[in-house]
Structures are given as C-alpha cells and as structure tokens.
Amino acid sequence: MRRAGGSPSSLDLLVSGRLYIGGSLVEAAVGVEDGKVVWVGKPSLAPPAEERIEAGDGVVVLPGMVDMHVHMRDLGESDKEDWFTGTLSALAGGVTFVADMPNNVPPMRSVEDLELKEAEAARKAVVDYGFYLGFPRDVGELARAAEFGVVGMKLYPRDLLEEALAAVLREAARLDLPVVVHAEDPLILRAAEAALTKDVVLHGKLRPPEAEAQAVRTLSYLAASLGFRLHVTHVSSLEALRAVAAAKAAAKVTADTAIHYLCLDEGAVGRLGGIAKVNPPLRSRRDVEALRLAIRSGLLDAVVTDHAPHRREEKLSEAYDAIPPGFPGLELCLPLLVTLIAEGALLLRALDLYSSAPARLLAVPKGEIAVGRDADLVLLNVRERWRVRGDELRSKAKYTPFEGFEVRGRVAKVFVRGTLAYDGGELLVEKGFGRRYSPARGEGGALG
Ligand SMILES: [Zn+2]
C-alpha cells in the first residue's frame, strides 16, 4: 500500500534477482506500487523503494502461477475441500489465481448458484479466483452469468447430449465466452461400459482414447460452425492431440493438459488403484511422451492441475462406480513442472503454460512479471529437492498419486498483489484476502 507520508517517487516494494521474464531467467528487478507491477528493469537503475527484497543464490522469481482448472468444492462438499484449504494449497504451490469448476453441490447453473459460491469464497480464499458457469438452467442465464463476470462456461460429457446444446453454444459465441470442455464422447463411454467389467484396473479401457478424440472432433465441428471459443481441457492421449491439431487448423481452438498426464502412466492405476483413478484415465507411456512433445512444440496452450480432492475412503472404495475421479494437485504442479524442465523433458518456456498463457485465455491481469499486471510473485528455491508426502498436503485430501516422488523447487515466498501472503510455509494474510476476478476482455484492462 502507498503510505500517505511516503515519498511520491518511492516504490512500495522492489524485488531483485533472477526473474522469469519473456521465457527466460534474467538478472532484473521488479518494482511494485499499489499491488501492481509499475517498473521492470536492471537492478542498478531501480528507483528507491520502501522495502527491498533480494532473491538469494539458488532462488528464482517467477510470476504467480495461474491454474485455469481446479475444484475448490465447499458448499455441499466442504468435507472434501473448502475455499480456505483449497486456496492455501494453491498458495503453497506458488499459484495465485485459480479458476473454479461448476460441478458443485449444488451445480452452478445460474447466477443465484454462483452467488452461493461467492459467499463462501469471499470469506475464505487466500488467493485470487474466478468462476465457471456450468450448463445453464436456460439459455438466457448465459448473458446474466457473463454480466456477473464468469471466466467461461464448462461442459461435461453428459452436456453434449443436452437438447439446448446448440442454442447455448450459439449464445456463448455471441457473448464471446470461452467454452471449456471435458471431451469424452458420452455414447462411446456408454458402449465401453456395456461391453466391459467395471473394474478400476480396466479404467483406461472403460474410457478409451477414441472417446476423447471423438468428442474433440464433434466440438471442433460445432466451434467452426457456431463460432464459439472452444477450449479442450485435460487432453490425455495422442489420439485427442491429433484431433486438437486438426481442430486448430479449422477454428479458434485452444487446449490444455493436466500435470498428471505429463508425469504418470496407466501403471499408476495398477500400483495405487482408486487413488490414481481420474477422468480421462492415465494413459500409456506413448501418450505421456506425445503430450510432452505437444508442449515443447507449442500445440498445447496451458497446463492445469484439475485439482480434484475427494475423501480418502471414497478413493479406496471397492466398487468401481463408488470411486470418484481425481486427486489434489495444486501444491505439486509447479515443482513437478520444474522437475520436468530440469530433466530436459520440457523447455523452460513451459512455465508460460501455467502462468501467462492461461491468464491471457481468461483475460485476467496475472501470470507475467510485466508493467500493469498484478504484482503476484513467487520466490522459488530451485536447488531444494524434496520428497512428496500426501499427509503433508494443505489440501483436505491427504493422498496423491505422486507419493514418494522426488521433486525440485520449493516455494519460499509468495506475493499476491504486492502483499507477502506466504513465507517459509507460513500464511501471512487473513482468510478472505483473495478477490474474485472477471475477465477484462476487450476493455484493454487485463492485458495492460
Ligand atoms: Zn475437473
């Protein structure tokens, strides 16, 4: 905050060291005033500042990470996660903005539903956030939700069978609202379920890559003919990547993958059973390599966690249908990315896919150390190696398919809008510090 008596030419905060700017690490300094980045340049040219922080040896300064696909639960599922534990998890993982999915109890199908979520988030969140609308109660609800400020609409496989689908997508096009799709063709899933035994070891066959590829083809056809902005989330397979590549040639289509598809293969389901059950399923090593290549080559536009906490008892259920898909990921995604980069599987620029790229897709002023953006900064100790332990997670879900993984990079400090929110494992802001963001699309505000 700018103090009334402070010198008018002095910044609130100056952070210097090795900064991640424009896809590489450079010796630089970033100046902060009123929660915004107001100056970036050589440390020797830096203006005076009331507080100065120097990132020491082995520490890099990154923009706050942006996760465009998380499930904070709360409301009727606060036993799984709530807006405090979920956003604390984010903070510990160097994530300063999360976009929350609408499959809540109750589901987010109207502005009234979103207001219920807003009431919980506003008093508990410790990082900033945005909301998606689910399949709307009626077509008119989309315009109200856009006015409310949702970052997009999310479609699930079953929504592809809705009678109002075309009308809803046409309205999304008119409102320029991004449509984020969980692409798995519901009819192919149904056929696979009818033909196979429902057993978690067959999860990959019960939800085959062809279901994913087919849904991408259907949606991209609709995107090209109706003109809405299609974003395919958590692409898991080579087949779906091929469909995404074809779709990009025909329409304005973007796509992401989730961190687990870049690190884990179907072997995890054999080892861990329901803990590793996720939709779409973990695939073969061939798919993992294809996804890494798709990131290196620029085919994919973002990386997400799909942070999806559930109760441990549910994840350990015997019956296939009783095991809910997903697991927590917010605390691990950045260290896992840094580890993949250190191992040479991804390029340094892959960090953009978890920061500036999703921020641009959602039109929020985050994810980049640049003048006009929020001063969300992460000091990451890249020398530190540590072993993942589920019971140490801040999430209510104290298990992970990454149990025992050795990763690199420990989040040391996190600034959110210029305020030191997290330091050495300690939370320094009050519950409710987080703010909801609406897209600033077309107003020139978000991108400065
Ligand atoms: Zn999800």
Short mmCIF file of C-alpha atoms and ligand atoms in Angstrom, two decimals:
data_model
loop_
_atom_site.label_atom_id
_atom_site.label_comp_id
_atom_site.label_asym_id
_atom_site.label_seq_id
_atom_site.Cartn_x
_atom_site.Cartn_y
_atom_site.Cartn_z
CA MET A 1 0.00 0.00 0.00
CA ARG A 2 1.10 3.53 -0.73
CA ARG A 3 1.50 5.39 2.51
CA ALA A 4 0.27 8.97 2.68
CA GLY A 5 3.54 10.30 4.09
CA GLY A 6 5.79 8.26 1.79
CA SER A 7 7.95 9.84 -0.81
CA PRO A 8 5.97 10.13 -4.05
CA SER A 9 8.91 8.83 -6.08
CA SER A 10 9.46 5.75 -3.93
CA LEU A 11 8.06 2.32 -4.77
CA ASP A 12 6.29 0.18 -2.18
CA LEU A 13 8.45 -2.84 -2.94
CA LEU A 14 11.38 -3.83 -5.11
CA VAL A 15 12.26 -7.49 -5.70
CA SER A 16 15.52 -8.25 -7.46
CA GLY A 17 17.37 -11.36 -8.55
CA ARG A 18 16.95 -13.88 -11.36
CA LEU A 19 13.49 -13.10 -12.73
CA TYR A 20 11.47 -15.17 -15.20
CA ILE A 21 10.65 -12.65 -17.95
CA GLY A 22 9.83 -13.30 -21.59
CA GLY A 23 10.53 -17.01 -21.34
CA SER A 24 13.98 -16.82 -19.78
CA LEU A 25 15.71 -16.09 -16.49
CA VAL A 26 17.35 -12.66 -16.41
CA GLU A 27 19.09 -10.58 -13.78
CA ALA A 28 16.49 -7.88 -13.13
CA ALA A 29 14.32 -6.11 -10.60
CA VAL A 30 10.57 -5.58 -10.38
CA GLY A 31 9.01 -2.53 -8.76
CA VAL A 32 5.59 -2.67 -7.11
CA GLU A 33 3.12 0.03 -6.21
CA ASP A 34 -0.46 -0.35 -5.01
CA GLY A 35 -0.34 -4.07 -5.76
CA LYS A 36 0.68 -3.63 -9.39
CA VAL A 37 3.94 -4.03 -11.25
CA VAL A 38 4.96 -0.48 -12.20
CA TRP A 39 8.59 -0.93 -13.15
CA VAL A 40 10.82 -3.71 -14.51
CA GLY A 41 14.48 -3.17 -15.33
CA LYS A 42 18.13 -3.51 -14.40
CA PRO A 43 18.69 -3.61 -10.63
CA SER A 44 21.30 -0.84 -10.91
CA LEU A 45 18.68 1.52 -12.39
CA ALA A 46 15.94 0.71 -9.88
CA PRO A 47 14.05 3.60 -8.28
CA PRO A 48 14.10 3.88 -4.47
CA ALA A 49 11.71 1.58 -2.64
CA GLU A 50 10.38 1.40 0.91
CA GLU A 51 11.06 -2.33 1.01
CA ARG A 52 13.68 -4.25 -0.93
CA ILE A 53 13.96 -7.99 -1.26
CA GLU A 54 16.83 -9.76 -2.92
CA ALA A 55 16.30 -13.29 -4.07
CA GLY A 56 19.46 -15.04 -2.98
CA ASP A 57 21.54 -17.80 -4.54
CA GLY A 58 19.52 -20.66 -5.94
CA VAL A 59 16.28 -18.67 -5.80
CA VAL A 60 14.36 -17.56 -8.89
CA VAL A 61 11.49 -15.07 -9.05
CA LEU A 62 8.51 -16.28 -11.06
CA PRO A 63 5.12 -14.72 -11.73
CA GLY A 64 2.32 -16.20 -9.61
CA MET A 65 1.07 -19.33 -11.34
CA VAL A 66 -2.42 -19.40 -12.88
CA ASP A 67 -4.46 -22.61 -12.75
CA MET A 68 -7.46 -22.48 -15.06
CA HIS A 69 -8.95 -25.80 -13.89
CA VAL A 70 -9.50 -26.53 -10.19
CA HIS A 71 -12.25 -27.85 -7.91
CA MET A 72 -12.41 -25.99 -4.62
CA ARG A 73 -15.55 -27.97 -3.59
CA ASP A 74 -17.02 -26.33 -0.45
CA LEU A 75 -20.83 -25.77 -0.20
CA GLY A 76 -22.29 -29.31 0.00
CA GLU A 77 -18.82 -30.93 -0.22
CA SER A 78 -16.83 -28.96 2.33
CA ASP A 79 -15.70 -32.31 3.79
CA LYS A 80 -13.59 -32.76 0.60
CA GLU A 81 -12.15 -29.23 0.37
CA ASP A 82 -13.21 -25.67 1.08
CA TRP A 83 -12.17 -22.28 -0.20
CA PHE A 84 -9.65 -21.86 2.62
CA THR A 85 -7.86 -25.23 2.37
CA GLY A 86 -8.03 -25.23 -1.43
CA THR A 87 -6.56 -21.76 -1.85
CA LEU A 88 -3.97 -22.38 0.90
CA SER A 89 -2.91 -25.37 -1.19
CA ALA A 90 -2.64 -23.04 -4.17
CA LEU A 91 -0.51 -20.56 -2.27
CA ALA A 92 1.84 -23.30 -1.04
CA GLY A 93 2.20 -24.36 -4.68
CA GLY A 94 3.01 -20.85 -5.92
CA VAL A 95 -0.41 -20.45 -7.55
CA THR A 96 -2.01 -17.02 -7.09
CA PHE A 97 -5.08 -17.38 -9.30
CA VAL A 98 -7.46 -20.32 -9.66
CA ALA A 99 -10.47 -20.74 -11.94
CA ASP A 100 -13.04 -22.92 -10.22
CA MET A 101 -15.22 -25.50 -11.94
CA PRO A 102 -19.02 -25.56 -11.61
CA ASN A 103 -19.77 -29.22 -10.73
CA ASN A 104 -20.55 -28.34 -7.14
CA VAL A 105 -23.29 -29.50 -4.81
CA PRO A 106 -25.46 -27.69 -5.88
CA PRO A 107 -24.26 -27.39 -9.50
CA MET A 108 -23.58 -23.86 -10.79
CA ARG A 109 -26.31 -23.44 -13.39
CA SER A 110 -27.41 -19.88 -12.64
CA VAL A 111 -26.21 -16.59 -11.18
CA GLU A 112 -28.07 -17.46 -7.96
CA ASP A 113 -25.95 -20.62 -7.69
CA LEU A 114 -22.78 -18.60 -8.31
CA GLU A 115 -23.75 -16.18 -5.56
CA LEU A 116 -23.81 -19.08 -3.08
CA LYS A 117 -20.24 -19.93 -4.12
CA GLU A 118 -19.19 -16.29 -3.98
CA ALA A 119 -20.38 -16.03 -0.36
CA GLU A 120 -18.04 -18.88 0.69
CA ALA A 121 -15.07 -17.85 -1.45
CA ALA A 122 -15.23 -14.20 -0.38
CA ARG A 123 -14.76 -15.05 3.30
CA LYS A 124 -12.25 -17.90 2.95
CA ALA A 125 -9.99 -17.55 -0.12
CA VAL A 126 -6.34 -16.57 0.33
CA VAL A 127 -5.53 -16.31 -3.40
CA ASP A 128 -7.49 -14.68 -6.24
CA TYR A 129 -10.05 -16.60 -8.23
CA GLY A 130 -12.64 -16.76 -10.99
CA PHE A 131 -15.71 -18.95 -11.56
CA TYR A 132 -17.04 -21.01 -14.46
CA LEU A 133 -20.72 -21.45 -15.16
CA GLY A 134 -21.97 -24.99 -15.77
CA PHE A 135 -24.56 -25.93 -18.39
CA PRO A 136 -27.05 -23.09 -17.78
CA ARG A 137 -30.56 -23.61 -16.43
CA ASP A 138 -31.79 -21.85 -19.55
CA VAL A 139 -30.14 -20.06 -22.46
CA GLY A 140 -30.87 -16.60 -21.03
CA GLU A 141 -28.80 -17.42 -17.96
CA LEU A 142 -25.59 -17.19 -20.01
CA ALA A 143 -25.92 -13.44 -20.54
CA ARG A 144 -26.63 -12.94 -16.82
CA ALA A 145 -23.56 -15.04 -15.94
CA ALA A 146 -21.40 -13.05 -18.38
CA GLU A 147 -22.64 -9.88 -16.70
CA PHE A 148 -21.82 -11.42 -13.28
CA GLY A 149 -18.30 -11.97 -14.61
CA VAL A 150 -17.71 -15.70 -15.06
CA VAL A 151 -14.43 -16.56 -16.76
CA GLY A 152 -16.16 -19.08 -19.03
CA MET A 153 -18.62 -21.95 -19.29
CA LYS A 154 -17.69 -25.58 -18.62
CA LEU A 155 -19.24 -28.52 -20.43
CA TYR A 156 -19.11 -32.12 -19.19
CA PRO A 157 -19.56 -35.22 -21.38
CA ARG A 158 -23.25 -35.60 -20.44
CA ASP A 159 -23.92 -31.97 -21.52
CA LEU A 160 -23.12 -32.98 -25.09
CA LEU A 161 -26.48 -34.81 -25.10
CA GLU A 162 -28.48 -31.77 -23.94
CA GLU A 163 -31.21 -30.67 -26.31
CA ALA A 164 -30.35 -27.00 -25.81
CA LEU A 165 -26.64 -27.55 -26.62
CA ALA A 166 -26.56 -25.73 -29.97
CA ALA A 167 -28.58 -22.78 -28.64
CA VAL A 168 -26.30 -22.48 -25.61
CA LEU A 169 -23.14 -22.61 -27.75
CA ARG A 170 -24.54 -20.01 -30.15
CA GLU A 171 -25.20 -17.73 -27.19
CA ALA A 172 -21.68 -18.35 -25.84
CA ALA A 173 -20.37 -17.25 -29.24
CA ARG A 174 -22.46 -14.08 -29.13
CA LEU A 175 -21.13 -13.27 -25.64
CA ASP A 176 -17.53 -14.25 -26.55
CA LEU A 177 -17.50 -16.55 -23.51
CA PRO A 178 -14.82 -19.27 -23.60
CA VAL A 179 -16.32 -22.77 -23.57
CA VAL A 180 -14.09 -25.21 -21.66
CA VAL A 181 -14.91 -28.80 -22.48
CA HIS A 182 -14.21 -32.09 -20.76
CA ALA A 183 -14.00 -34.00 -24.02
CA GLU A 184 -15.13 -37.62 -23.76
CA ASP A 185 -17.93 -38.79 -26.03
CA PRO A 186 -20.77 -39.97 -23.75
CA LEU A 187 -22.05 -42.57 -26.22
CA ILE A 188 -18.64 -44.21 -26.66
CA LEU A 189 -18.25 -44.29 -22.87
CA ARG A 190 -21.66 -45.91 -22.53
CA ALA A 191 -20.80 -48.56 -25.12
CA ALA A 192 -17.47 -49.37 -23.43
CA GLU A 193 -19.18 -49.71 -20.05
CA ALA A 194 -21.75 -52.10 -21.52
CA ALA A 195 -19.02 -54.29 -23.01
CA LEU A 196 -16.56 -54.49 -20.09
CA THR A 197 -16.42 -55.41 -16.41
CA LYS A 198 -16.42 -52.32 -14.24
CA ASP A 199 -13.07 -52.69 -12.53
CA VAL A 200 -10.62 -49.90 -11.77
CA VAL A 201 -7.79 -51.82 -13.50
CA LEU A 202 -9.86 -51.55 -16.71
CA HIS A 203 -10.42 -47.80 -16.24
CA GLY A 204 -8.35 -46.92 -19.31
CA LYS A 205 -10.42 -49.27 -21.48
CA LEU A 206 -13.74 -48.14 -19.98
CA ARG A 207 -12.85 -44.62 -21.12
CA PRO A 208 -10.79 -45.21 -24.28
CA PRO A 209 -8.76 -42.51 -26.11
CA GLU A 210 -11.20 -42.78 -29.01
CA ALA A 211 -13.95 -41.34 -26.77
CA GLU A 212 -11.75 -38.32 -26.16
CA ALA A 213 -10.74 -37.86 -29.79
CA GLN A 214 -14.35 -38.22 -30.99
CA ALA A 215 -15.58 -35.56 -28.55
CA VAL A 216 -12.81 -33.17 -29.71
CA ARG A 217 -13.90 -33.73 -33.32
CA THR A 218 -17.59 -33.14 -32.50
CA LEU A 219 -16.89 -30.00 -30.50
CA SER A 220 -14.46 -28.55 -33.02
CA TYR A 221 -17.03 -29.07 -35.77
CA LEU A 222 -19.55 -27.17 -33.62
CA ALA A 223 -16.97 -24.45 -32.84
CA ALA A 224 -16.23 -23.95 -36.53
CA SER A 225 -19.92 -23.77 -37.47
CA LEU A 226 -21.27 -21.80 -34.48
CA GLY A 227 -18.25 -19.58 -33.85
CA PHE A 228 -17.73 -20.02 -30.09
CA ARG A 229 -14.27 -20.14 -28.48
CA LEU A 230 -13.54 -23.79 -27.71
CA HIS A 231 -11.00 -24.78 -25.08
CA VAL A 232 -10.42 -28.51 -24.66
CA THR A 233 -9.27 -29.26 -21.13
CA HIS A 234 -7.10 -32.09 -19.77
CA VAL A 235 -6.14 -33.71 -23.09
CA SER A 236 -4.73 -37.11 -22.16
CA SER A 237 -3.99 -39.06 -25.34
CA LEU A 238 -2.16 -38.99 -28.66
CA GLU A 239 -5.49 -39.58 -30.47
CA ALA A 240 -7.01 -36.49 -28.84
CA LEU A 241 -3.86 -34.44 -29.61
CA ARG A 242 -4.26 -35.32 -33.28
CA ALA A 243 -7.89 -34.19 -33.14
CA VAL A 244 -6.82 -30.95 -31.42
CA ALA A 245 -4.21 -30.30 -34.12
CA ALA A 246 -6.84 -30.77 -36.83
CA ALA A 247 -9.32 -28.59 -34.93
CA LYS A 248 -6.79 -25.75 -34.62
CA ALA A 249 -6.48 -25.64 -38.37
CA ALA A 250 -10.24 -25.08 -38.75
CA ALA A 251 -11.35 -22.92 -35.82
CA LYS A 252 -10.28 -20.82 -32.85
CA VAL A 253 -9.47 -23.75 -30.57
CA THR A 254 -7.15 -23.95 -27.58
CA ALA A 255 -6.30 -26.90 -25.35
CA ASP A 256 -4.54 -27.86 -22.13
CA THR A 257 -3.29 -30.99 -20.47
CA ALA A 258 -3.11 -31.77 -16.78
CA ILE A 259 0.20 -32.22 -14.98
CA HIS A 260 -0.54 -35.87 -14.14
CA TYR A 261 -0.75 -36.83 -17.83
CA LEU A 262 2.77 -35.42 -18.25
CA CYS A 263 4.21 -37.44 -15.36
CA LEU A 264 2.21 -40.62 -14.80
CA ASP A 265 1.09 -43.52 -16.97
CA GLU A 266 -1.52 -46.26 -16.56
CA GLY A 267 0.92 -48.24 -14.42
CA ALA A 268 -0.07 -45.94 -11.52
CA VAL A 269 -3.58 -47.44 -11.52
CA GLY A 270 -2.09 -50.93 -11.13
CA ARG A 271 0.03 -49.74 -8.19
CA LEU A 272 -2.39 -47.37 -6.48
CA GLY A 273 -5.87 -48.48 -7.57
CA GLY A 274 -8.61 -45.90 -7.00
CA ILE A 275 -6.15 -43.24 -5.76
CA ALA A 276 -4.97 -42.92 -9.39
CA LYS A 277 -8.47 -43.02 -10.92
CA VAL A 278 -9.05 -39.84 -12.91
CA ASN A 279 -11.12 -38.84 -15.96
CA PRO A 280 -9.86 -39.09 -18.64
CA PRO A 281 -7.73 -42.00 -17.41
CA LEU A 282 -3.94 -42.10 -17.15
CA ARG A 283 -2.69 -43.48 -20.47
CA SER A 284 0.34 -45.29 -21.87
CA ARG A 285 3.95 -44.14 -21.89
CA ARG A 286 3.48 -43.34 -25.60
CA ASP A 287 0.78 -40.81 -24.66
CA VAL A 288 2.95 -39.24 -21.94
CA GLU A 289 5.74 -38.71 -24.47
CA ALA A 290 3.29 -37.33 -27.07
CA LEU A 291 1.95 -34.79 -24.56
CA ARG A 292 5.45 -33.65 -23.60
CA LEU A 293 6.25 -33.21 -27.28
CA ALA A 294 2.98 -31.30 -27.77
CA ILE A 295 4.10 -28.86 -25.06
CA ARG A 296 7.59 -28.44 -26.47
CA SER A 297 6.19 -27.86 -29.96
CA GLY A 298 3.53 -25.36 -28.89
CA LEU A 299 0.45 -27.43 -29.77
CA LEU A 300 -0.90 -27.13 -26.23
CA ASP A 301 -1.84 -23.78 -24.72
CA ALA A 302 -1.89 -24.43 -20.97
CA VAL A 303 -1.15 -26.86 -18.16
CA VAL A 304 -3.66 -27.35 -15.35
CA THR A 305 -3.90 -29.44 -12.21
CA ASP A 306 -7.57 -30.38 -12.33
CA HIS A 307 -7.12 -30.25 -8.53
CA ALA A 308 -9.97 -32.58 -7.56
CA PRO A 309 -9.95 -33.56 -3.89
CA HIS A 310 -12.15 -36.38 -2.58
CA ARG A 311 -12.35 -38.20 0.75
CA ARG A 312 -9.76 -40.96 1.08
CA GLU A 313 -12.42 -43.59 1.98
CA GLU A 314 -14.17 -42.86 -1.31
CA LYS A 315 -10.93 -43.24 -3.27
CA LEU A 316 -10.32 -46.60 -1.58
CA SER A 317 -13.82 -47.98 -2.35
CA GLU A 318 -14.06 -51.49 -3.79
CA ALA A 319 -16.84 -50.75 -6.27
CA TYR A 320 -15.69 -49.00 -9.48
CA ASP A 321 -18.60 -46.55 -9.56
CA ALA A 322 -18.08 -45.60 -5.91
CA ILE A 323 -14.54 -44.32 -6.61
CA PRO A 324 -14.75 -40.64 -7.61
CA PRO A 325 -12.29 -39.46 -10.28
CA GLY A 326 -9.47 -37.05 -9.48
CA PHE A 327 -6.97 -36.12 -6.76
CA PRO A 328 -5.35 -32.94 -5.40
CA GLY A 329 -2.56 -31.27 -7.39
CA LEU A 330 -2.20 -27.57 -6.58
CA GLU A 331 0.81 -27.92 -4.28
CA LEU A 332 2.71 -30.17 -6.65
CA CYS A 333 2.23 -28.83 -10.17
CA LEU A 334 4.94 -26.14 -10.13
CA PRO A 335 7.61 -28.40 -8.53
CA LEU A 336 6.68 -31.18 -10.99
CA LEU A 337 7.00 -28.78 -13.94
CA VAL A 338 10.34 -27.52 -12.63
CA THR A 339 11.49 -31.15 -12.27
CA LEU A 340 10.44 -31.98 -15.86
CA ILE A 341 12.30 -28.89 -17.06
CA ALA A 342 15.42 -29.80 -15.06
CA GLU A 343 15.32 -33.30 -16.56
CA GLY A 344 15.08 -31.88 -20.07
CA ALA A 345 11.60 -33.29 -20.77
CA LEU A 346 10.19 -29.76 -21.12
CA LEU A 347 11.71 -26.40 -22.01
CA LEU A 348 11.88 -23.53 -19.52
CA ARG A 349 9.13 -21.80 -21.51
CA ALA A 350 6.71 -24.48 -20.36
CA LEU A 351 6.29 -22.26 -17.29
CA ASP A 352 4.29 -19.87 -19.51
CA LEU A 353 1.64 -22.58 -19.87
CA TYR A 354 0.95 -22.43 -16.15
CA SER A 355 1.12 -18.61 -15.89
CA SER A 356 0.91 -16.06 -18.72
CA ALA A 357 -0.89 -18.28 -21.25
CA PRO A 358 -3.91 -19.22 -19.09
CA ALA A 359 -4.03 -15.64 -17.77
CA ARG A 360 -4.46 -14.43 -21.36
CA LEU A 361 -7.05 -17.11 -22.13
CA LEU A 362 -9.11 -15.99 -19.13
CA ALA A 363 -8.31 -12.28 -19.60
CA VAL A 364 -7.09 -11.69 -16.05
CA PRO A 365 -4.11 -9.38 -15.31
CA LYS A 366 -1.93 -12.13 -13.88
CA GLY A 367 0.78 -14.62 -14.77
CA GLU A 368 3.53 -12.34 -16.02
CA ILE A 369 6.15 -10.05 -14.50
CA ALA A 370 5.23 -7.04 -16.62
CA VAL A 371 4.14 -3.46 -16.06
CA GLY A 372 0.38 -3.21 -15.49
CA ARG A 373 -0.03 -6.75 -14.20
CA ASP A 374 -0.81 -7.68 -10.61
CA ALA A 375 2.34 -7.95 -8.50
CA ASP A 376 1.95 -11.69 -7.94
CA LEU A 377 5.47 -13.04 -7.40
CA VAL A 378 6.83 -16.41 -6.34
CA LEU A 379 10.29 -16.86 -4.91
CA LEU A 380 11.21 -20.44 -5.71
CA ASN A 381 14.23 -22.20 -4.27
CA VAL A 382 15.28 -24.27 -7.27
CA ARG A 383 18.14 -26.02 -5.50
CA GLU A 384 15.92 -27.68 -2.97
CA ARG A 385 14.89 -31.27 -3.65
CA TRP A 386 12.15 -32.83 -1.59
CA ARG A 387 10.00 -35.92 -1.43
CA VAL A 388 6.23 -35.69 -1.93
CA ARG A 389 4.18 -36.87 1.06
CA GLY A 390 0.40 -36.90 0.82
CA ASP A 391 -0.05 -36.39 4.55
CA GLU A 392 1.88 -33.09 4.34
CA LEU A 393 -0.51 -31.52 1.81
CA ARG A 394 -2.57 -28.50 2.91
CA SER A 395 -5.49 -29.85 0.93
CA LYS A 396 -8.08 -31.81 2.91
CA ALA A 397 -7.25 -34.71 0.58
CA LYS A 398 -4.05 -36.05 2.13
CA TYR A 399 -3.07 -38.51 -0.58
CA THR A 400 -1.52 -38.22 -4.01
CA PRO A 401 -0.54 -40.48 -6.89
CA PHE A 402 2.84 -38.69 -6.70
CA GLU A 403 3.56 -40.14 -3.25
CA GLY A 404 7.32 -40.61 -2.80
CA PHE A 405 8.29 -38.67 -5.96
CA GLU A 406 11.45 -36.63 -5.57
CA VAL A 407 10.84 -33.15 -6.95
CA ARG A 408 12.87 -29.96 -7.32
CA GLY A 409 11.86 -26.47 -6.36
CA ARG A 410 10.37 -25.33 -3.08
CA VAL A 411 8.12 -22.28 -2.88
CA ALA A 412 9.77 -19.93 -0.38
CA LYS A 413 7.71 -16.73 -0.60
CA VAL A 414 4.56 -15.71 -2.45
CA PHE A 415 3.37 -12.15 -3.01
CA VAL A 416 -0.22 -11.60 -4.07
CA ARG A 417 -0.95 -8.08 -5.36
CA GLY A 418 2.26 -6.91 -3.70
CA THR A 419 1.41 -8.34 -0.28
CA LEU A 420 3.61 -11.07 1.18
CA ALA A 421 0.96 -13.76 1.63
CA TYR A 422 3.13 -16.82 2.27
CA ASP A 423 6.61 -17.09 3.72
CA GLY A 424 8.52 -20.25 4.58
CA GLY A 425 5.39 -22.36 4.91
CA GLU A 426 3.54 -19.74 6.92
CA LEU A 427 0.33 -17.99 5.86
CA LEU A 428 0.56 -14.22 6.39
CA VAL A 429 -2.83 -12.99 5.13
CA GLU A 430 -6.31 -13.36 6.56
CA LYS A 431 -8.98 -15.64 5.18
CA GLY A 432 -10.94 -13.63 2.66
CA PHE A 433 -7.84 -11.85 1.29
CA GLY A 434 -8.49 -13.41 -2.13
CA ARG A 435 -10.57 -11.48 -4.66
CA ARG A 436 -12.80 -12.59 -7.48
CA TYR A 437 -11.74 -11.52 -10.97
CA SER A 438 -13.94 -11.06 -14.00
CA PRO A 439 -12.44 -11.14 -17.47
CA ALA A 440 -11.37 -7.72 -18.72
CA ARG A 441 -11.78 -8.77 -22.33
CA GLY A 442 -11.96 -6.09 -24.96
CA GLU A 443 -11.51 -3.28 -22.45
CA GLY A 444 -7.74 -3.30 -22.74
CA GLY A 445 -7.61 -3.59 -18.96
CA ALA A 446 -6.41 -7.12 -18.46
CA LEU A 447 -3.52 -7.06 -20.84
CA GLY A 448 -2.39 -3.57 -19.94
ZN ZN B 1 -12.03 -31.14 -13.44
#
